[in-house]
Coordinates of C-alpha atoms and ligand atoms in Angstrom, one line a residue:
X1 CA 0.0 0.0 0.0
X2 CA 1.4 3.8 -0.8
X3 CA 0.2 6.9 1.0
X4 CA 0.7 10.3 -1.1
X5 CA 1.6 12.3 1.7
X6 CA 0.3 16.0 1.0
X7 CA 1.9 17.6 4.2
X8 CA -0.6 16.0 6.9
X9 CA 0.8 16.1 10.3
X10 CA -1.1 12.9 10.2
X11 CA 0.4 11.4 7.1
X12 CA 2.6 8.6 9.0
X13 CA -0.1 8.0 11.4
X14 CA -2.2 6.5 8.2
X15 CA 0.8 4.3 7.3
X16 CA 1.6 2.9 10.2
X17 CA -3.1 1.9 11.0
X18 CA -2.3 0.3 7.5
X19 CA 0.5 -1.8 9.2
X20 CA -1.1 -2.2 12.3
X21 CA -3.7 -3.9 9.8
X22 CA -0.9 -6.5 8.5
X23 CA -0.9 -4.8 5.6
X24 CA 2.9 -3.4 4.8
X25 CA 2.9 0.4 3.5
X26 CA 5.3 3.4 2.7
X27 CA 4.7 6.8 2.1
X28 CA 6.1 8.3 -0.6
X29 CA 5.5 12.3 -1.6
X30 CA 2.0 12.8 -3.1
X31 CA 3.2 14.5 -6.4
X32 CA 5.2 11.2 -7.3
X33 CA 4.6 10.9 -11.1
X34 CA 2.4 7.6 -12.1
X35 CA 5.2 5.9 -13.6
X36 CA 7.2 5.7 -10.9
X37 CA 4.0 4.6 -8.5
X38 CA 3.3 1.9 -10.9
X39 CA 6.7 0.4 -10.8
X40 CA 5.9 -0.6 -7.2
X41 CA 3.0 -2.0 -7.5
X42 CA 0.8 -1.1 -4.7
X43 CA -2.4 -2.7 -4.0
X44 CA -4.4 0.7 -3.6
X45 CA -3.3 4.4 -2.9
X46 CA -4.3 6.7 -0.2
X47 CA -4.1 10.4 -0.4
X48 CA -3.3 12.1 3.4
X49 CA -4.0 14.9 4.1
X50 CA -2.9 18.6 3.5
X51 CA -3.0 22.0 4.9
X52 CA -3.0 23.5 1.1
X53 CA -6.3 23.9 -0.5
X54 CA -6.8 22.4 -4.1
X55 CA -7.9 24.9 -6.1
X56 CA -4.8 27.8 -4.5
X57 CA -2.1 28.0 -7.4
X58 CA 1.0 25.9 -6.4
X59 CA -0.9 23.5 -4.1
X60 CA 0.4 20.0 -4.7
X61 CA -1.7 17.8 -7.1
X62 CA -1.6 14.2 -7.9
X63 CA -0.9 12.7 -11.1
X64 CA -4.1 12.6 -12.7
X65 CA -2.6 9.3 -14.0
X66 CA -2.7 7.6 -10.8
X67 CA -6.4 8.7 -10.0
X68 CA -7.6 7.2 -13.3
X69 CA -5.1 4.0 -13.2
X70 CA -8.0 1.3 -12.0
X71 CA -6.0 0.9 -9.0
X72 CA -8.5 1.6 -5.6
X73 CA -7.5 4.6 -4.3
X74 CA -8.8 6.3 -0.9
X75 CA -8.6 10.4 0.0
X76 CA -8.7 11.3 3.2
X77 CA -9.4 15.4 3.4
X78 CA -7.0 17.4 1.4
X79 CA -7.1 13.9 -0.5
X80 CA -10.8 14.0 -1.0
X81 CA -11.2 17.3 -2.2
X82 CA -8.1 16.6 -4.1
X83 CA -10.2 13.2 -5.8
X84 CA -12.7 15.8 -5.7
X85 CA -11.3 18.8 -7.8
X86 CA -9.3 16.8 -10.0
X87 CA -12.1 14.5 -11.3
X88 CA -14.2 17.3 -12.6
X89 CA -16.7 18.4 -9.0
X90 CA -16.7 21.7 -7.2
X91 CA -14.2 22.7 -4.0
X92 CA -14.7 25.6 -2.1
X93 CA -14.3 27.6 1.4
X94 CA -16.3 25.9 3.9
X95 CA -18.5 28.8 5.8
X96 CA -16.9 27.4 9.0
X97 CA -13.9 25.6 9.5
X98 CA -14.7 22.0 10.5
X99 CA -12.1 21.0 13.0
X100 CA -12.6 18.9 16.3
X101 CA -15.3 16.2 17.3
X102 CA -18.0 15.4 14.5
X103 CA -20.5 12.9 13.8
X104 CA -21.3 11.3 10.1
X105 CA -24.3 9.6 9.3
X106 CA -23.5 6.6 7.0
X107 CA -26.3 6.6 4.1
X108 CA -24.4 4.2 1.9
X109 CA -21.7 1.2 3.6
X110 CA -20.2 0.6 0.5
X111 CA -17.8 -1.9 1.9
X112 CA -16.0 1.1 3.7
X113 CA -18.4 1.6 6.7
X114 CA -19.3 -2.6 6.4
X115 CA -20.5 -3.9 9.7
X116 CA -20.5 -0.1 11.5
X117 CA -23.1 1.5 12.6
X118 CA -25.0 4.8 10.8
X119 CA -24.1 7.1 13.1
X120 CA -20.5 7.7 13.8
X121 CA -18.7 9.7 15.9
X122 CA -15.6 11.1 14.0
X123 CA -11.8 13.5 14.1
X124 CA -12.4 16.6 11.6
X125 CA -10.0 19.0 10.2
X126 CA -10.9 21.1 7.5
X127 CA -11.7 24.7 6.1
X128 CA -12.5 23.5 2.4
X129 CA -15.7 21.5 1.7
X130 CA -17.1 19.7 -1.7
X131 CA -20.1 21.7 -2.8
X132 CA -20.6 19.2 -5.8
X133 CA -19.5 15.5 -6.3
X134 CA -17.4 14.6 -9.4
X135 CA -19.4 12.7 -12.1
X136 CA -20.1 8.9 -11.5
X137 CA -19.9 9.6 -7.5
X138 CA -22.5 9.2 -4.9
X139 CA -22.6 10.6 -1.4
X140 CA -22.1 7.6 1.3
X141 CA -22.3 9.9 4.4
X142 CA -23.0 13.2 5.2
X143 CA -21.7 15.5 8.8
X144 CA -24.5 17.3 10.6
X145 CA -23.6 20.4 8.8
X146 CA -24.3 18.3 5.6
X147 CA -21.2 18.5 3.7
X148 CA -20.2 15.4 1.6
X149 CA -18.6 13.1 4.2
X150 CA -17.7 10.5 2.3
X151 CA -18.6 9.6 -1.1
X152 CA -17.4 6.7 -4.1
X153 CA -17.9 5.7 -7.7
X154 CA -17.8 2.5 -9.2
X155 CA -14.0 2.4 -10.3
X156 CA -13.5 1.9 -6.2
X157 CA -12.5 5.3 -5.8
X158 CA -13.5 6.9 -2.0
X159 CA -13.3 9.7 -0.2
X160 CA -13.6 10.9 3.3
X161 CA -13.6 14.3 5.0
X162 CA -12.7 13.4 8.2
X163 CA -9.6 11.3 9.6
X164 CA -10.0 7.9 10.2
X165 CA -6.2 7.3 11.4
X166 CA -6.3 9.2 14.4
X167 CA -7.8 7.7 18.1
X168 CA -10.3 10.4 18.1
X169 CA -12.3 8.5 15.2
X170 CA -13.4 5.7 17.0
X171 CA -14.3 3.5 14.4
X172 CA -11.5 4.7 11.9
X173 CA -9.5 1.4 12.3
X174 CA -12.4 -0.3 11.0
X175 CA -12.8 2.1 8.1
X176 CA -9.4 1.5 7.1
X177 CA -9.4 -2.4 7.2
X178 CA -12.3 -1.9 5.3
X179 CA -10.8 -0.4 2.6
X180 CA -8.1 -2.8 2.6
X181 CA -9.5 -5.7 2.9
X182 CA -12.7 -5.4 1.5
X183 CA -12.0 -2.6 -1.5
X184 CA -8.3 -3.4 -2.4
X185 CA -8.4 -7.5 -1.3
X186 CA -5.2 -7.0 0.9
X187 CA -5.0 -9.9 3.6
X188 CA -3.0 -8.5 6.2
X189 CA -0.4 -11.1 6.8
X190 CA 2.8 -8.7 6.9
X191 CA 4.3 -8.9 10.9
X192 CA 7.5 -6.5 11.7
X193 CA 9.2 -10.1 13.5
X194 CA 9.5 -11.2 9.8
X195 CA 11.5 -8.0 9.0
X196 CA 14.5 -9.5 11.4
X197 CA 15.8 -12.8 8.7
X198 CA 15.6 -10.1 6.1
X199 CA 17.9 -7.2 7.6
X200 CA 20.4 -10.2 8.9
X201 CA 20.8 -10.7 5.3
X202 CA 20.8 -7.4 4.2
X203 CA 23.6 -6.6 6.9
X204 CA 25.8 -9.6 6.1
X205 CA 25.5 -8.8 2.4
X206 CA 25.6 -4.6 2.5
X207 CA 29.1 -5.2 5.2
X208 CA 30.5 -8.1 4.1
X209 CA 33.4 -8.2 6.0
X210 CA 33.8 -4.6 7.0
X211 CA 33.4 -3.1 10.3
X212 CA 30.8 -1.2 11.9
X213 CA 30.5 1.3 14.2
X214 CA 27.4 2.4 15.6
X215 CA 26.5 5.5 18.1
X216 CA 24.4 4.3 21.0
X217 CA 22.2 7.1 22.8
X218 CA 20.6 4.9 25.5
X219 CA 17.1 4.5 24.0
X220 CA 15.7 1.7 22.1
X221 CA 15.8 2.6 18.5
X222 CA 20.4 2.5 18.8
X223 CA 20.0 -0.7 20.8
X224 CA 18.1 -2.2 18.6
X225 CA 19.8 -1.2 15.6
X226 CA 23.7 -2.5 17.6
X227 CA 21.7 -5.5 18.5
X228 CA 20.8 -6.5 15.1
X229 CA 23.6 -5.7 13.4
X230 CA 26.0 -7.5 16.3
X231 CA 23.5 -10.5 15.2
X232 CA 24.4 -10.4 11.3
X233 CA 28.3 -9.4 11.5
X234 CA 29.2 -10.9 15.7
X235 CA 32.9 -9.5 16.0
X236 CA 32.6 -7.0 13.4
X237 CA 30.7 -4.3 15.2
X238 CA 32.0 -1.3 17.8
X239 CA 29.9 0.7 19.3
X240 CA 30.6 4.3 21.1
X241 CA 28.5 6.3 23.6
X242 CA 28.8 10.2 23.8
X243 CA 28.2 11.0 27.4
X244 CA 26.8 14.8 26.4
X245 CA 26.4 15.7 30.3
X246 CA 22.6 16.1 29.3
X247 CA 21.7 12.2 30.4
X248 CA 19.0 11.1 33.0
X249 CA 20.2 9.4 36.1
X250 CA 22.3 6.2 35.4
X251 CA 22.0 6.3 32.0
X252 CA 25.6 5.5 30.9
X253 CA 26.1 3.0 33.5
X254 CA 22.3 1.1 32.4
X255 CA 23.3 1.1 28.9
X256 CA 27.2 -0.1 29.7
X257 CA 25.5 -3.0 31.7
X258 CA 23.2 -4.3 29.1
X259 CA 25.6 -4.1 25.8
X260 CA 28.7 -5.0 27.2
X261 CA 28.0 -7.1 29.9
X262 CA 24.7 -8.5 28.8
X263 CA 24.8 -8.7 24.5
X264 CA 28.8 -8.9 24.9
X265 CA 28.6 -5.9 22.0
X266 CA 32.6 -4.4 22.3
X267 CA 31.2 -0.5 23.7
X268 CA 33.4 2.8 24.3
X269 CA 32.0 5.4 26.2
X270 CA 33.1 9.0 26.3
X271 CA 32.7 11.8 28.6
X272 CA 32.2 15.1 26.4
X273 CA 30.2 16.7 28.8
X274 CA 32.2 19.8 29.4
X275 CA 32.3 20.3 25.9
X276 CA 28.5 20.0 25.8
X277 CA 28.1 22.2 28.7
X278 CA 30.7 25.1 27.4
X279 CA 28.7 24.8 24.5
X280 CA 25.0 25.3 25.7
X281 CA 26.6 28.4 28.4
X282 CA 24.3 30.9 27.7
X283 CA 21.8 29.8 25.8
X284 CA 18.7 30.2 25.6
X285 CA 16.7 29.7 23.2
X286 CA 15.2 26.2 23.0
X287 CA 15.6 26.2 19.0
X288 CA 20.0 27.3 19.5
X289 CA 20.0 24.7 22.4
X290 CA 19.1 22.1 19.8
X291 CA 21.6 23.4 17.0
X292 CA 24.8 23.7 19.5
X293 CA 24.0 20.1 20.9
X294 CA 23.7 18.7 17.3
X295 CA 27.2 20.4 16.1
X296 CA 28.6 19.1 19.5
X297 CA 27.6 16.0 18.9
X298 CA 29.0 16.1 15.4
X299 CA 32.3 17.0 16.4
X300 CA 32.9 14.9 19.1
X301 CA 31.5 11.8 17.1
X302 CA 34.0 12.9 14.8
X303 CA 36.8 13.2 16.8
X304 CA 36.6 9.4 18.2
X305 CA 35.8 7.8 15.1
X306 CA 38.4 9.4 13.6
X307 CA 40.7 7.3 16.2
X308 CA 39.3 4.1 15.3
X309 CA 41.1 2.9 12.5
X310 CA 39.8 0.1 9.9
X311 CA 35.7 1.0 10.0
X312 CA 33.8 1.8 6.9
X313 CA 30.4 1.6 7.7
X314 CA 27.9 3.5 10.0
X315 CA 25.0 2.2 11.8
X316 CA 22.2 4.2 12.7
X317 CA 18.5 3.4 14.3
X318 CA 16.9 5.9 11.6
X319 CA 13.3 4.7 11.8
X320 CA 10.9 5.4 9.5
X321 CA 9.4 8.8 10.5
X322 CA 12.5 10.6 10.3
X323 CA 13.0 9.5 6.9
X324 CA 9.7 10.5 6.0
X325 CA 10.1 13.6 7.8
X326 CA 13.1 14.5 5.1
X327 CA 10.6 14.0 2.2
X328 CA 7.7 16.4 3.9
X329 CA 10.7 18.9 4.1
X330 CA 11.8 18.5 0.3
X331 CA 8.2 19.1 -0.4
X332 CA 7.8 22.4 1.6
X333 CA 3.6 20.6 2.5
X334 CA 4.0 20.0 6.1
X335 CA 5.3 23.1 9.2
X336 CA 7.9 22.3 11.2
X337 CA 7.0 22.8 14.7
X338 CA 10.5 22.0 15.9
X339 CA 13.6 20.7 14.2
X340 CA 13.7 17.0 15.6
X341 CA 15.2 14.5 14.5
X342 CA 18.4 16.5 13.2
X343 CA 19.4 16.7 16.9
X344 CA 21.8 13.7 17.3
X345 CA 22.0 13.2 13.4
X346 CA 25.5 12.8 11.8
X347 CA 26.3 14.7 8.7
X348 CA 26.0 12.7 5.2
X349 CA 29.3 13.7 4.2
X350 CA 30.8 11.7 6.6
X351 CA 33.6 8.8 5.2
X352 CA 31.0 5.8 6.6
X353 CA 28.8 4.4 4.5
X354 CA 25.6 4.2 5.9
X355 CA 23.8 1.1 7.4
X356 CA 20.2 1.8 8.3
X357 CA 18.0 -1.4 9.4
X358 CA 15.4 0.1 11.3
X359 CA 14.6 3.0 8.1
X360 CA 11.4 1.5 7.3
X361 CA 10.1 0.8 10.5
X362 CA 8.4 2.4 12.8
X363 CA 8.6 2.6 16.5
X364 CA 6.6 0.4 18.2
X365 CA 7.5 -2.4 15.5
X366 CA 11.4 -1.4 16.2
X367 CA 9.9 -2.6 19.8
X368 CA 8.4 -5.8 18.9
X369 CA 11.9 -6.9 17.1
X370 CA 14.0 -5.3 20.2
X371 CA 11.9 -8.5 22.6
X372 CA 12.0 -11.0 19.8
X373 CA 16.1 -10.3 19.7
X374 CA 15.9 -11.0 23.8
X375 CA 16.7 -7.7 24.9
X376 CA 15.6 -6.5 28.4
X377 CA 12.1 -5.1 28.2
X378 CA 13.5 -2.7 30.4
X379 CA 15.3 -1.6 27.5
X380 CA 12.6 -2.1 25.0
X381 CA 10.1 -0.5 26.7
X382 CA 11.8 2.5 27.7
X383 CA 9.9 5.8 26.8
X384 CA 11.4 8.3 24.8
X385 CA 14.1 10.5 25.8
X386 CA 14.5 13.7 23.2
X387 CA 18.0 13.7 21.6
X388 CA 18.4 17.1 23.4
X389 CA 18.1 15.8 26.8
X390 CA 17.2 17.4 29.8
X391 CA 18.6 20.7 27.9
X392 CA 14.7 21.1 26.4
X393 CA 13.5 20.2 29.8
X394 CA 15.8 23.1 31.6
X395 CA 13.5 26.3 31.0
X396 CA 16.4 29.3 30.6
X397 CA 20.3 28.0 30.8
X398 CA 21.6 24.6 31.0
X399 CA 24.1 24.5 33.8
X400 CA 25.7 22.1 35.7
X401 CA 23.9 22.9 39.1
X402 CA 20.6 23.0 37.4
X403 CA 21.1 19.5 35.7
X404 CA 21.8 18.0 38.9
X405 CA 18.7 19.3 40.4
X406 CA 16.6 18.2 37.2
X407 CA 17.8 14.8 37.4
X408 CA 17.3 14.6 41.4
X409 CA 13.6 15.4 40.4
X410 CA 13.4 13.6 37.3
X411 CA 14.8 10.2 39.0
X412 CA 11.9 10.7 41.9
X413 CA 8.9 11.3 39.2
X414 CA 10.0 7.9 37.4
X415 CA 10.7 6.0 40.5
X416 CA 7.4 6.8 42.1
X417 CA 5.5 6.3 38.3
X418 CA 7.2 2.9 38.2
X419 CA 6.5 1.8 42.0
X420 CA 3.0 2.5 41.1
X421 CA 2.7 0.3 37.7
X422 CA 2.1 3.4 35.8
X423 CA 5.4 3.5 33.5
X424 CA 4.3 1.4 30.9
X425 CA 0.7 2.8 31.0
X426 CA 2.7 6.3 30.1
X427 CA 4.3 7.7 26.6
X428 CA 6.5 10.0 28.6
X429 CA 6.8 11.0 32.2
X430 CA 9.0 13.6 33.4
X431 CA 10.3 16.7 35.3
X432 CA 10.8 20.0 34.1
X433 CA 12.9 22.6 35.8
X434 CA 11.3 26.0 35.3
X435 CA 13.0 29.6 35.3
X436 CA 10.5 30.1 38.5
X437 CA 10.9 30.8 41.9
X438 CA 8.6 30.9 44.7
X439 CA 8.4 31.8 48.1
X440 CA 8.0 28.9 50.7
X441 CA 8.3 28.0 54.0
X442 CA 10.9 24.9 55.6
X443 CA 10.4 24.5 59.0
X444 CA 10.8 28.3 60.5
X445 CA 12.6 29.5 57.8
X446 CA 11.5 31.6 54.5
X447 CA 12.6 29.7 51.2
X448 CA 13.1 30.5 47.5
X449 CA 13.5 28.4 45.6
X450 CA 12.7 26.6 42.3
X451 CA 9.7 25.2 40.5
X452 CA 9.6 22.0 39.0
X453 CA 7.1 20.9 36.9
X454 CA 5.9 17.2 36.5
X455 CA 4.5 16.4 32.9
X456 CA 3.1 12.7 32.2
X457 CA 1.1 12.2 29.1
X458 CA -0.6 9.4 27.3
X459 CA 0.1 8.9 23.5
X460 CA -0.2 6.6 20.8
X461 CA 3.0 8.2 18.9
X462 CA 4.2 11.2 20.2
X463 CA 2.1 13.3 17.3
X464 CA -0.9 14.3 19.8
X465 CA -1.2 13.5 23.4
X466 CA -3.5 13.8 26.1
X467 CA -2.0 14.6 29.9
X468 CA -2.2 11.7 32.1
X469 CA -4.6 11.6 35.1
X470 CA -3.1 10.1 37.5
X471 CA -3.8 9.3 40.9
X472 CA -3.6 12.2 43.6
X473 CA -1.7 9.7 45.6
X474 CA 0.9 9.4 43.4
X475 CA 1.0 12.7 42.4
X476 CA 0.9 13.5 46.1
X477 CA 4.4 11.2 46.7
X478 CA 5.8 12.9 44.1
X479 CA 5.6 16.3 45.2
X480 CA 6.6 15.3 48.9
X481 CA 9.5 13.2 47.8
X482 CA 11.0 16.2 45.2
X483 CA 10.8 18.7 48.3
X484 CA 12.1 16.8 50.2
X485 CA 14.9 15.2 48.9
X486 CA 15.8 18.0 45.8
X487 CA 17.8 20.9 47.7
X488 CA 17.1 24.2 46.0
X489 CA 13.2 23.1 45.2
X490 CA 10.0 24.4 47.2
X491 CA 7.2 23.8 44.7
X492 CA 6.1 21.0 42.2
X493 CA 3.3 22.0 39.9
X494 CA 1.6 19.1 37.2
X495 CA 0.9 20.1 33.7
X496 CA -2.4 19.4 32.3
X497 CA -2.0 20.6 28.8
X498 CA -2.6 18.0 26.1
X499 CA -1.0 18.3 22.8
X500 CA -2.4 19.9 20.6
X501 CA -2.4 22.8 21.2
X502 CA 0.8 22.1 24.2
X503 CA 3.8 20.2 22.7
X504 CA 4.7 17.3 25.2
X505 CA 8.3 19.0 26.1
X506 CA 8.3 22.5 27.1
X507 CA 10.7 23.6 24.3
Ligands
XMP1 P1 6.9 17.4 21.2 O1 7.5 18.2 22.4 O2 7.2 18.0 19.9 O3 7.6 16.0 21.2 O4 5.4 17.2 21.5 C1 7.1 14.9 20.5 C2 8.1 13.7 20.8 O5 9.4 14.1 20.3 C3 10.3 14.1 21.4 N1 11.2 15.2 21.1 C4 12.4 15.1 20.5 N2 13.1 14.0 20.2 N3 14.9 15.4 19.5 C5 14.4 14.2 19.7 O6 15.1 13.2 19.4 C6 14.3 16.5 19.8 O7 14.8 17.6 19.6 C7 13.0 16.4 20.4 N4 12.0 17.3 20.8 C8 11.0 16.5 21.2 C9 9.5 14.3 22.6 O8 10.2 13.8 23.8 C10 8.3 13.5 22.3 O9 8.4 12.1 22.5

């Protein structure tokens, strides 16, 4: 299955319900010519999403070839009134923009909505609406304001305002397998376990009998990536930690325990974190944190490969968004809210080539291969940790003295999440130091000191995300523990901002 990917900030989301469905799919950029679609030979298409509107000069199109090509093809928004406009009906301004909770009343199934019921609750997120259907289409469902929901022709060919991929269209799991199964006869037999045989193979025959080096940041997606390619070439791989200074608690050490001593994987560590520090003095702005910590990074990688004599090949746990996110970029469709994934990203004019297992994968499938390679699931189920580091979760300047206290408080909100069961429950929970400080009392004395914030969300992928509720009891631990035990702090405060319209780090 291909998506065209129009700019949605949705656009992987649809790719990876599509493999969630068994079904295995790629997005590629949604102005791909028809030749080059064809020589893949996808089952059906699906159009994302886009913040352009169709009928605006420059905004991207499809090749018209590719709509009239037999294959089944699905729009979603953008790609509806893009299926829409191109085949002949009428786009314009809706009178109000549609965005948020919607329901749709299914007139038609049509094999899409098989088995669901009339009335569905669904996500919308739209300023355009189709006044008329192209020729040959007929209106499956229509939204209270009575727009064209969803609508079809005969040459399986549908479209849908609303979006089906994200959590807050119930039913839009069941759309999609819909579509696959029953419009485009997929079967949904693809697993990412099969994926490990293949990159073996692909390792041992892209290396041969080179060496490998790999950078290892502590979270799942470089363990995984060392772990696999330690599988394919045993001997042949070297793997090298830059300590930035910007680490949680313990990191080095847990990651030094479980490669070395655990997978036997041959690991150097450094300690760069002066360099880091001297680096970030001053700064900022959450944007400049990013882009000194990346060129750090850079140079010090540089440095101590350059000392390693005999390696020709690099091995990184790119996973799929980040590749897609390049594309998106070349095509100027989708804003950048903040730069990333170039944070901890190596140049490409370095003198490695390039060895990249995990680049069509995405991140809870990179999980499901990390536990079918026996590493610890303390390992595999780790939540995220930014590239940054706790330099996007220091509000104001990253010093030395502040990243002790962050980590002091961080170590106490995991701790406490984890003695409660919660951890896994949880995308990301964490502490935040702010630029605040409050008045308090200790004992009979007057304090002021800092404000830490505590921020735990729930997600499905990191793209929207809704702040946990937890307990009062934990929360209420939490608080008494960082007080206590973090000199310096007086106050802890819990976000309860969901994303959007909040990111889920504070820079
Ligand atoms: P936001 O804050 O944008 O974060 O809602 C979404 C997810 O991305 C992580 N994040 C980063 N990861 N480098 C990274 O490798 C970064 O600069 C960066 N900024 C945010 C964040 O932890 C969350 O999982």
């Amino acid at each position: 299955m291909l998506v065209l990917d129009f700019g949605s900030q949705y656009s992987q989301l649809i790719a990876r319900r599509v493999r969630e469905a068994g079904v295995y799919c790629e997005l590629i950029p949604g102005t791909t010519p028809w030749d080059a679609i064809r020589d893949r030979a996808p089952s059906a298409l699906i159009l994302s999403g886009g913040p352009a509107s169709v009928y605006e000069e420059g905004a991207p199109r499809c090749d018209p070839a590719a709509l009239n090509a037999g294959v089944p093809v699905l729009g979603i928004c953008y790609g509806m009134q893009l299926l829409a406009y191109q085949l002949g009906g009428k786009v314009a301004p809706a009178g109000k923009r549609e965005y948020g909770p919607a329901s749709v009343q299914v007139a038609d199934p049509a094999g899409l909505f098989l088995d669901l019921p009339a009335h569905l609750p669904v996500w919308m997120s739209h300023g355009d609406t189709i006044l008329e259907a192209p020729a040959g289409f007929r209106r499956l469902a229509e939204s209270e304001n009575s727009t064209i929901a969803a609508m079809a022709d005969d040459a399986g060919r549908f479209g849908i305002a609303f979006h089906p991929e994200v959590i807050h269209t119930p039913q839009g799991r069941e759309i999609l397998r819909n579509f696959l199964y029953q419009v485009a006869g997929c079967r949904g037999t693809w697993k990412p376990a099969a994926f490990i045989d293949q990159a073996i193979e692909a390792i041992r025959a892209q290396v041969g009998e080179g060496r490998v080096l790999c950078a290892l940041s502590g979270g799942v997606d470089s363990a995984v990536c060392a772990t696999l390619v330690h599988r394919a070439i045993p001997g042949q791989l070297t793997c090298l930690m830059v300590d930035n200074g910007l680490l949680r608690r313990d990191e080095r050490r847990r990651v030094e325990e479980v490669m070395q001593r655990h997978l036997g994987i041959d690991l150097k560590a450094v300690d760069a974190s002066e360099e880091f520090l001297a680096a970030l003095q001053g700064v900022i702005d959450p944007e400049e944190k990013r882009r000194r910590i990346g060129a750090t990074f850079i140079k010090v990688f540089e440095a101590e490969a350059a000392s390693l004599t005999g390696v020709d090949f690099l091995a990184q746990g790119t996973l799929y968004p980040d590749v897609i996110e390049s594309t998106s970029h070349d095509t100027h469709n989708a804003h950048r809210i903040k730069t990333h994934h170039n944070v901890g990203g190596l140049p490409a004019d370095l003198r490695f080539k390039l060895v990249e297992p995990l680049r069509y994968l995405f991140k809870d499938e990179v999980r499901a291969i990390g536990t079918a390679l026996g590493l610890p699931d303390d390992m595999v189920q780790r939540q995220p940790f930014p590239g940054p580091g706790l330099a996007v979760r220091i509000i104001g300047e990253v010093t030395r003295e502040r990243l002790d206290t962050l980590r002091a408080a961080d170590w106490i909100v995991v701790d406490e999440i984890k003695a409660a069961g919660l951890y896994r429950s949880l995308w990301q929970s964490f502490a935040i130091l702010t630029p605040l400080q409050s008045v308090g009392v200790m004992g009979d004395y007057r304090t002021y000191g800092n404000v830490v914030a505590v921020r735990a969300v729930q997600s499905e992928d990191g793209m929207t995300a809704d702040w946990a509720r937890l307990p009062y009891e934990v929360l209420a631990k939490i608080s008494t523990r960082i007080v206590n035990e973090v000199p310096g702090v007086n106050r802890v405060v819990y976000d309860i901002s969901s994303k959007p319209p909040s990111t889920i780090e504070w820079e």
